[in-house]
XYZ file of C-alpha atoms in Angstrom:
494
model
C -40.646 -156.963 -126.693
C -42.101 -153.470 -125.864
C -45.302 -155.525 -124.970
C -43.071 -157.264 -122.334
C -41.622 -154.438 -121.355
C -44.761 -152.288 -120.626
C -46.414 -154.849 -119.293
C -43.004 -155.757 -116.726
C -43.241 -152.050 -115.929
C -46.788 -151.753 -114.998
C -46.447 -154.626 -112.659
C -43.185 -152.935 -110.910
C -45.783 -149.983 -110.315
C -48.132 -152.196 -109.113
C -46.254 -153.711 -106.715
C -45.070 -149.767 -105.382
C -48.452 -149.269 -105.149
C -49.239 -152.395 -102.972
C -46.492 -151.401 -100.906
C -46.916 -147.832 -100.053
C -51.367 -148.900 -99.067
C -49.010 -152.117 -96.949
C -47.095 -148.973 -95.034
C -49.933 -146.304 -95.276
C -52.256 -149.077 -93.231
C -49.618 -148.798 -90.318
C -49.022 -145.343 -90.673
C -45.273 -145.534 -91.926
C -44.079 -143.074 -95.058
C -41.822 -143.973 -96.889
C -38.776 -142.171 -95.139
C -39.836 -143.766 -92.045
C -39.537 -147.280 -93.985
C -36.407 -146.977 -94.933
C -35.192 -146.095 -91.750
C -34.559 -142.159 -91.864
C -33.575 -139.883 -89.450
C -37.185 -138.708 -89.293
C -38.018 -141.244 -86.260
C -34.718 -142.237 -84.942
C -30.831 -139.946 -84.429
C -27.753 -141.918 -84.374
C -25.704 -141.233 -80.891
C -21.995 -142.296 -80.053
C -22.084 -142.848 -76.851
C -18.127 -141.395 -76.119
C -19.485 -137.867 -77.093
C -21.712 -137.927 -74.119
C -17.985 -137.400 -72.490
C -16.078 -135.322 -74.194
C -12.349 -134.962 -73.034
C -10.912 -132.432 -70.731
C -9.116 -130.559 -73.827
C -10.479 -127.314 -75.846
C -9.978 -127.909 -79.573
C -6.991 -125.818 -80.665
C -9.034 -124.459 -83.705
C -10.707 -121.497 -83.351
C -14.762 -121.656 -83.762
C -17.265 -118.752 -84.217
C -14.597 -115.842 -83.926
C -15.814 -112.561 -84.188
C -14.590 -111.106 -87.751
C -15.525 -107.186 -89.362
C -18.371 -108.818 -91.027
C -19.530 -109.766 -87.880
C -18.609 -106.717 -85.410
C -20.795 -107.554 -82.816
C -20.269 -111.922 -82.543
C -18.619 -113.247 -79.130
C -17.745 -116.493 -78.267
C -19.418 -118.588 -76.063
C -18.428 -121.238 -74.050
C -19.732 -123.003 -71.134
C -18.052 -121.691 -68.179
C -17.196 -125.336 -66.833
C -15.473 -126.604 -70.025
C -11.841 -126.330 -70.623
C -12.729 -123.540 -73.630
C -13.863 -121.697 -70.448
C -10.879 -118.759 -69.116
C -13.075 -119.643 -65.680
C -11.856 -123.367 -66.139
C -10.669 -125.216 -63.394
C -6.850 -125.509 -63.807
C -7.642 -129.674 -62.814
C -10.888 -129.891 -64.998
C -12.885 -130.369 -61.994
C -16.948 -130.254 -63.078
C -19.558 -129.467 -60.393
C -21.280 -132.616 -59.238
C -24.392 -133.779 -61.312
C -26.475 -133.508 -58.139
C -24.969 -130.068 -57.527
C -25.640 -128.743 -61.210
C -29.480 -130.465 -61.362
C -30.669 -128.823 -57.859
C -29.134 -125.599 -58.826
C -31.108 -125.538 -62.012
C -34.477 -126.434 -60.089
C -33.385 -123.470 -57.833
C -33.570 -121.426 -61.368
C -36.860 -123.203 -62.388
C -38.426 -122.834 -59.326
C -37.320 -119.157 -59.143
C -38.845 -118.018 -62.676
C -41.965 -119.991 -61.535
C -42.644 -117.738 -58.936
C -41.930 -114.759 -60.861
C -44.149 -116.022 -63.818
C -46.587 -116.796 -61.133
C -46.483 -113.294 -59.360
C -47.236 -112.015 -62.863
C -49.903 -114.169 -64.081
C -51.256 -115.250 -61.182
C -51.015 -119.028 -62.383
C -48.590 -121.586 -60.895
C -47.748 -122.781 -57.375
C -46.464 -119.717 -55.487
C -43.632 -121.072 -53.157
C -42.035 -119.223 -50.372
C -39.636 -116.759 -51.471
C -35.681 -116.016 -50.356
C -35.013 -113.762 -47.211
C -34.416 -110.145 -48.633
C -31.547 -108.532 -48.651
C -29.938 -106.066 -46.506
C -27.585 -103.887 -47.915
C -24.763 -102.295 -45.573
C -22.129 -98.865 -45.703
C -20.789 -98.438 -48.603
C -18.600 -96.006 -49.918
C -19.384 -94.349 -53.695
C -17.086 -94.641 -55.916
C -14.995 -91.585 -56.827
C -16.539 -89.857 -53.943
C -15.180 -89.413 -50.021
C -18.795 -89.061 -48.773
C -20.195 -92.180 -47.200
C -23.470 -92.907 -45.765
C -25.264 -96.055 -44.692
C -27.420 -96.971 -47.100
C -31.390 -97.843 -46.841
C -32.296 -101.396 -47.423
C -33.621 -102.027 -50.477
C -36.594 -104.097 -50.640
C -35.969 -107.632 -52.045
C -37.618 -108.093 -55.757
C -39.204 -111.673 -56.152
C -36.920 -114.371 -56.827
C -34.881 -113.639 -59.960
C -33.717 -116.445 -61.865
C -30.273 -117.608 -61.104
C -27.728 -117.951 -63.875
C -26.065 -121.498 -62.828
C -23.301 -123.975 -64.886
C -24.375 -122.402 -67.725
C -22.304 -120.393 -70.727
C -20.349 -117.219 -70.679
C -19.019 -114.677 -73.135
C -16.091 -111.971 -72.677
C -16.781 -108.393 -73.189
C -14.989 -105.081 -72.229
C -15.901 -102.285 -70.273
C -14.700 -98.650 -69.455
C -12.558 -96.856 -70.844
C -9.544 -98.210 -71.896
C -11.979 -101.415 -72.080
C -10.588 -103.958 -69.428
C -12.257 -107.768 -70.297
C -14.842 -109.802 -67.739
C -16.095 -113.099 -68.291
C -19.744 -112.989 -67.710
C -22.552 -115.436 -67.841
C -25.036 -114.343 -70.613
C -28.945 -114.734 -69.163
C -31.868 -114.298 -71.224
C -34.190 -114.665 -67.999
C -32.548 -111.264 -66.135
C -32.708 -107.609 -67.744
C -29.901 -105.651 -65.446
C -26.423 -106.228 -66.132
C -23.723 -106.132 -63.461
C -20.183 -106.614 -62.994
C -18.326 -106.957 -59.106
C -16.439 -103.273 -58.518
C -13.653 -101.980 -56.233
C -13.236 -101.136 -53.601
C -16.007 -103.538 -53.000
C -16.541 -102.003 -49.231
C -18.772 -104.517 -48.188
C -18.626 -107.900 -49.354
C -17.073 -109.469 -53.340
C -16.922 -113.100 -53.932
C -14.010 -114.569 -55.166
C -13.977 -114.323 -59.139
C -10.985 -114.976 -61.566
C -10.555 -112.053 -63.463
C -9.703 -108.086 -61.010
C -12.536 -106.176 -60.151
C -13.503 -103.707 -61.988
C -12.565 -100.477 -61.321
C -14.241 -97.469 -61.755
C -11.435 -95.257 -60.860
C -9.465 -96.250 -63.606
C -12.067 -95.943 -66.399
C -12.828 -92.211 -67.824
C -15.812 -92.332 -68.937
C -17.524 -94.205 -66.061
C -20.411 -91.972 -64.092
C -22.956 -92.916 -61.519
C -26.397 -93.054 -62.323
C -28.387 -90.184 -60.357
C -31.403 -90.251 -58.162
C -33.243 -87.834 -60.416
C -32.384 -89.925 -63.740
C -35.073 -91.632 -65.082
C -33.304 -94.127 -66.089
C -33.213 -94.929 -62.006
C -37.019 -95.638 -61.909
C -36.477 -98.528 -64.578
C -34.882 -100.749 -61.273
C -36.956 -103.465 -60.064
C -36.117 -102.517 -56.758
C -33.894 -98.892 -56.129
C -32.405 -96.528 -53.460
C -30.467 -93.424 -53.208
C -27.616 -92.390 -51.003
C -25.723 -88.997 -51.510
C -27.367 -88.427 -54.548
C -27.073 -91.576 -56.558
C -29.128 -94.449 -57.441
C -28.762 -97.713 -55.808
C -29.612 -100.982 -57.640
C -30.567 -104.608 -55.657
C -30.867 -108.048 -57.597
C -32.191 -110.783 -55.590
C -31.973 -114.325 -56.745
C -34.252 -117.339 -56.049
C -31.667 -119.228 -53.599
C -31.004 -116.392 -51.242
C -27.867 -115.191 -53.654
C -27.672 -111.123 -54.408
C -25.718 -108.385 -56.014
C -26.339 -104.936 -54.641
C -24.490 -101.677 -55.182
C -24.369 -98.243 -57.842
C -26.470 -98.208 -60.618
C -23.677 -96.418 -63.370
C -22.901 -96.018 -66.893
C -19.692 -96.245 -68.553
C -18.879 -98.080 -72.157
C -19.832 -101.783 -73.040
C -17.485 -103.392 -75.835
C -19.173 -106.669 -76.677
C -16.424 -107.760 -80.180
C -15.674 -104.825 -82.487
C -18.692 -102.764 -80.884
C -18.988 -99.549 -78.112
C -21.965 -99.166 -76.481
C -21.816 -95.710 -74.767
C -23.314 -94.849 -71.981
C -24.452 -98.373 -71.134
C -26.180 -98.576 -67.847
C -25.467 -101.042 -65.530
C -24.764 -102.716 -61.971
C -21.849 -102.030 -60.075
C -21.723 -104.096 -57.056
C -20.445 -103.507 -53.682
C -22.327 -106.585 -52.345
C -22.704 -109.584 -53.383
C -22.458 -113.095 -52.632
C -24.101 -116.693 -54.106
C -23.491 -119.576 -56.538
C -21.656 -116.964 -59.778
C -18.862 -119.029 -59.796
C -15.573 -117.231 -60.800
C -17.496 -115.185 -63.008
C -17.395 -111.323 -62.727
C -20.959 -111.231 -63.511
C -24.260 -111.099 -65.657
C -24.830 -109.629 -68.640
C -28.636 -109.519 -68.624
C -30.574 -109.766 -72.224
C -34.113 -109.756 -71.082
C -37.140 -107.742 -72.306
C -36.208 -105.675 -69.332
C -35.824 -101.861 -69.785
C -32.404 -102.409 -68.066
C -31.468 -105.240 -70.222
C -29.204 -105.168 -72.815
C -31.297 -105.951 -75.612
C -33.552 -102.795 -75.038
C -31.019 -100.324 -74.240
C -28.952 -101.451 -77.408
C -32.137 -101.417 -79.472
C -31.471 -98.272 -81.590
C -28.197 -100.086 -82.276
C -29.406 -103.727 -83.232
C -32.652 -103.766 -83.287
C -34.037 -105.768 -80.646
C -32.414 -108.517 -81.671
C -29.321 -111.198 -80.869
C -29.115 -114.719 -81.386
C -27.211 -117.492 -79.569
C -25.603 -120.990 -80.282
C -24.625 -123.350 -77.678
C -22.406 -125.821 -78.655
C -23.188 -129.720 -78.648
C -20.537 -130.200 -75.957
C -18.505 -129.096 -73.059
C -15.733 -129.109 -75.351
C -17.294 -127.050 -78.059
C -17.751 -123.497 -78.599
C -20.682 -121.436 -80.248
C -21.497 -117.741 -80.412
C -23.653 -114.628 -79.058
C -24.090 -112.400 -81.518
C -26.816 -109.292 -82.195
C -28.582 -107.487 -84.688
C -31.862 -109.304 -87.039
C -29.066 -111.077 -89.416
C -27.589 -112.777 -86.461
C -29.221 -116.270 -86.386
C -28.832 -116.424 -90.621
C -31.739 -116.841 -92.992
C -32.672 -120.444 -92.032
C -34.198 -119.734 -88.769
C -37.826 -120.617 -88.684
C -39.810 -118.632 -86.524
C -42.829 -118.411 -84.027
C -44.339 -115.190 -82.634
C -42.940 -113.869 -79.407
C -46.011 -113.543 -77.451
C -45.325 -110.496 -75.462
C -48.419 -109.861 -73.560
C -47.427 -112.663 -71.380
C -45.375 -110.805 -68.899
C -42.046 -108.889 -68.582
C -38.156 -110.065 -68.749
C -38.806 -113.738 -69.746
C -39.383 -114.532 -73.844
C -42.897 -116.437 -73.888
C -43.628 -118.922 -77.547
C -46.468 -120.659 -77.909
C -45.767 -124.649 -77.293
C -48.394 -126.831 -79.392
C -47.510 -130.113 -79.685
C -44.244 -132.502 -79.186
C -43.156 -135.169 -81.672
C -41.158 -138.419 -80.541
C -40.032 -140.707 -83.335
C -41.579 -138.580 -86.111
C -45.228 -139.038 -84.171
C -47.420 -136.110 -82.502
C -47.905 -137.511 -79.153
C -51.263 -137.246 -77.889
C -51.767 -134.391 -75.862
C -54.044 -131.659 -75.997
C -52.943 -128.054 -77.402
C -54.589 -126.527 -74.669
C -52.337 -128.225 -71.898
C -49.563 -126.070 -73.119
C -51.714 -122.980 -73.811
C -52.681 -122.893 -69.914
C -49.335 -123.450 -68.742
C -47.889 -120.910 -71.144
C -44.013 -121.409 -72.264
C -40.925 -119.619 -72.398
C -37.249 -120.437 -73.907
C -34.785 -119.462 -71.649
C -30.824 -119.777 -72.107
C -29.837 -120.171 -68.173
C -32.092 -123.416 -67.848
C -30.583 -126.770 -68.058
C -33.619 -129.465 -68.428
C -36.534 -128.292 -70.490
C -39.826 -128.420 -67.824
C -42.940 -129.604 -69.268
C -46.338 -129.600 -67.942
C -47.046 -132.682 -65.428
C -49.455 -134.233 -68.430
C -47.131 -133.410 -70.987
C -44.121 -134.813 -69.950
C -46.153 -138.051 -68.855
C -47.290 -138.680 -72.391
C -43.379 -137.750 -74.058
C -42.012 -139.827 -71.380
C -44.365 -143.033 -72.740
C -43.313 -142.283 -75.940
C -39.843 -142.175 -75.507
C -39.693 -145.468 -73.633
C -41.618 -147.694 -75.494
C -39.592 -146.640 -78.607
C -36.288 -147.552 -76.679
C -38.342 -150.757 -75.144
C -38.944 -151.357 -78.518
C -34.859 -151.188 -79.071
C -33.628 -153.436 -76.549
C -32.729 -151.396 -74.545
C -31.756 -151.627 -70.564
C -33.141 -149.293 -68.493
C -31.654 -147.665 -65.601
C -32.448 -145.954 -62.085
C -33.741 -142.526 -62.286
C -31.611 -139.985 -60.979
C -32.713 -136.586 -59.233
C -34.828 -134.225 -61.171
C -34.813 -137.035 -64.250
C -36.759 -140.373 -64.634
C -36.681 -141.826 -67.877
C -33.157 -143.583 -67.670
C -31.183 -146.319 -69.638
C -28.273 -148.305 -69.105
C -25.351 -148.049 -72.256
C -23.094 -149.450 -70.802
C -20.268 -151.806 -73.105
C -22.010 -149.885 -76.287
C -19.833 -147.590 -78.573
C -23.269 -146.326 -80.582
C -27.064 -146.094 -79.950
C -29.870 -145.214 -81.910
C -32.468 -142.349 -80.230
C -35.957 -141.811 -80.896
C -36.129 -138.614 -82.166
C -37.620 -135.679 -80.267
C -39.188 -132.597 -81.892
C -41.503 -129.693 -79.982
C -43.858 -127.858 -82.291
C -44.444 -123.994 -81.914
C -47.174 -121.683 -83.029
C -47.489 -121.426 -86.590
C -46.085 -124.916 -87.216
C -42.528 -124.236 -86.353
C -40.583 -127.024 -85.469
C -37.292 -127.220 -83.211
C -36.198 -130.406 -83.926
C -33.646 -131.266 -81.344
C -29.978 -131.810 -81.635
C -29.271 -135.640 -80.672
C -26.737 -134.129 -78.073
C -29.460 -132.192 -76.144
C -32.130 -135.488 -76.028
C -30.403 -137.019 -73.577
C -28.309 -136.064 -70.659
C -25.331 -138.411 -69.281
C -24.846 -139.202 -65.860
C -22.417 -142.130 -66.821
C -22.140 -144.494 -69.682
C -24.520 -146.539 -66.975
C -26.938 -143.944 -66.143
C -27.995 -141.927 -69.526
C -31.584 -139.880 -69.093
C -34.277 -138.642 -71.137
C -33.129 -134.718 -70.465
C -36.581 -133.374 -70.008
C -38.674 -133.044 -66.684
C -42.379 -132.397 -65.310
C -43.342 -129.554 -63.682
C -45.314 -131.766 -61.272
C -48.284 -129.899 -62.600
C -50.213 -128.443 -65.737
C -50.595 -124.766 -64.151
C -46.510 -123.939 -64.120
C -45.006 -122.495 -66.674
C -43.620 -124.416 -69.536
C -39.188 -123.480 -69.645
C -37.177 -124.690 -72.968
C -34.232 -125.539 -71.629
C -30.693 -124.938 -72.938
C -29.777 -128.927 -73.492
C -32.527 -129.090 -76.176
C -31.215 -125.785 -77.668
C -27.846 -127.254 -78.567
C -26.543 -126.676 -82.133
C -29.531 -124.302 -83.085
C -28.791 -120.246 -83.649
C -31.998 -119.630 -81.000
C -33.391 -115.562 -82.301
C -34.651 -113.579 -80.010
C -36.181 -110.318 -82.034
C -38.212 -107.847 -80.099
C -38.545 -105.561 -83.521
C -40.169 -108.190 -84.919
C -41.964 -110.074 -82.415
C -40.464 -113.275 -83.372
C -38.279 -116.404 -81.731
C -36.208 -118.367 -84.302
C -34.338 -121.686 -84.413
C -32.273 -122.485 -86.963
C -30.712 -125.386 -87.526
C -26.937 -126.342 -87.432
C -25.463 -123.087 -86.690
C -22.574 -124.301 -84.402
């Protein structure tokens, strides 16, 4: 009997041993054999469209353990307070040009900086007209501050709420790791405001508002600057001709439980473009205007982010080197790259568990950056060629029906009269063998049930500039840690 038995058992390990050489010989493991989510994400195709209600439960609220955590929201879902009162979305043409207004625009920045890339025309500059200072009867016309290169344009992206002045009144702003200097629309707003949702701010009624001097040093840290009666003047240019101009000025920043005195910002007098109903930009750059730097003694040079998987969803901006968790896996910030924009070091993409052949060094002469204000992640020309093969012969290989490419994206399937579908998987690789491996919501992006794209996009070329975009950055607490030189992605934080 136990000469049956061994003898039973050594051919069961025989035949495990026959059939891992069977899957070895065509490269399958074992998770791959038995169907894992290593090479393949399960997708319902209904949350591709989620409904025009915000979940009554609250997500990601700031609590005293976490002073200094906001809630975000994108600024077009009905979580928004900038939501249309009919749930009206921009057009998908509308929101896909806008954001290769953005990609273009940080193209020629990165370009201007590195001297690499296609350097495209840029936006007429702007000319700045009388204003009036406020808390001051003096009024002079002021000189016209020359236009900086294109700065990338926050567009149908995500906002948070924070306070300023003193007592704090709130403004929705759009949150934009790709600009340093924050602003805000002011009163009396002498020469031009767009329409936003929330008042003006006004500097009249806060008491511990000041304008920033000529003489400050703090005034030389502009991009581009002026001076009229004695105080400094800031200008913001954006890639599609949109601006902010006005008083560079300081007053206090509550962003949750947390004052930041002193905080230096825009206060604009002129502005006009595509900001929506926002009242702003809070800018979290590498800047010396941004946020993150003047904040630094505070949090360290560090904040983390979470967008949510949909429209209807919410996640969180918080700050300080706790803020993404202790799952984030990181890759070095490589910060000789150039200023504002956070540069990682792309190696390699994975589709369906499988490197996809193309060489390291087509992403090291590009160079990369993640950016939050980005909606479809840019890849070099040769890059994107070889993920866009990959992709499609794993969903040839799945039956499915392809569909008509639409603007910016042209890797496109038809799901129409199916409730679920089953996605290759998509993972990019980072320097020291970091992996973002991303959310099934932020593979694709859905045009209609009929129309459903790979959400990825080519550069047309291998000398622009690499941008992760925010749709693959769904779900993931995305670190940002200028202290420590490091980006981070951790998994399933909202």
């Amino acid at each position: 009997m136990a000469a049956s038995a061994a003898a039973s058992s050594r051919r069961g390990f025989l035949r495990l041993v026959v059939a891992a050489a069977v899957l070895a010989a065509f490269g399958l493991g074992a998770a791959r054999a038995a169907g894992s989510s290593v090479d393949r994400a399960p997708l319902s195709v209904a949350s591709l469209f989620p409904g025009p209600a915000c979940p009554t439960t609250a997500e990601h609220e700031p609590s005293a353990a976490a002073s200094a955590r906001m809630k975000i929201v994108h600024q077009h879902g009905p979580c928004s307070p900038l939501a249309d009162a009919h749930g009206k979305l921009p057009a998908h043409d509308e929101i896909l040009a806008a954001d290769q207004n953005r990609v273009d625009s940080i193209q020629r920045r990165v370009s201007a900086t590195t001297g690499r890339g296609k350097l495209t025309k840029r936006a007429a500059p702007v000319q700045p007209g009388t204003k009036k200072s406020p808390g001051h009867s003096a009024s002079s016309s002021t000189p016209s501050l020359p236009a900086t290169p294109g700065r990338a344009l926050s567009t149908g992206n995500y906002v948070v709420t924070v306070g300023l002045g003193t007592p704090a009144s709130k403004y929705t702003v759009v949150f934009d790791t790709g600009s340093d200097t924050t602003w805000v629309q002011c009163r009396p707003c002498v020469v031009k405001c767009y329409k936003q949702k929330e008042p003006l701010f006004d500097p009249a009624k806060s008491s511990t508002y000041a304008n920033v001097s000529c003489s400050d040093p703090a005034c030389d840290d502009l991009d581009s600057n002026g001076c009229t009666g004695g105080h400094c003047l800031y200008a913001v240019q954006y890639g599609d001709g949109s601006y902010t101009v006005g008083f560079f000025a300081q007053d206090t920043l509550t962003i949750a439980h947390d004052a930041i005195k002193g905080f230096r910002f825009g206060c604009g007098e002129k502005n006009s473009g595509l900001f929506g109903k926002t009242a702003g930009l809070m800018g979290l750059g590498r800047g010396k205007t941004s946020l993150t730097v003047q904040a630094y003694d505070k949090y360290g040079g560090a904040f983390a982010y979470c967008l949510p998987a949909s429209l209807t969803g919410t996640g969180y901006l918080d700050f300080g080197p706790g803020s993404a968790g202790n799952n984030a896996r990181l890759t070095p910030m490589l910060t000789d790259k150039g200023q504002t924009f956070y540069y990682v070091g792309l190696t390699g993409i994975r589709v369906g568990g499988q490197q996809v052949p193309v060489a390291e060094s087509v992403f090291s002469t590009a160079g990369t950056l993640v950016d939050s204000g980005t909606v479809i992640t840019r890849l070099p020309a040769t890059a994107y060629l070889a993920l866009s093969k990959a992709f499609a012969k794993a969903m040839s290989a799945s039956g499915y029906k392809t569909a008509p490419a639409y603007s910016i994206l042209d890797t496109c399937y038809d799901f129409t009269g199916l409730s679920d579908v089953s996605l290759p998987t998509v993972s990019l690789v980072f320097q020291g063998g970091t992996c973002l491996d991303v959310d099934v919501s932020g593979i694709v992006y859905a045009i209609s049930q009929a129309q459903v794209c790979l959400a990825f996009a080519s550069n047309g070329d291998d000398e622009s500039v690499a941008i992760i975009g925010n749709t693959q950055q769904k779900t993931y607490g995305v670190l940002y840690d200028l202290g420590k030189k490091t980006v981070g992605f951790a998994p399933g934080s909202c």
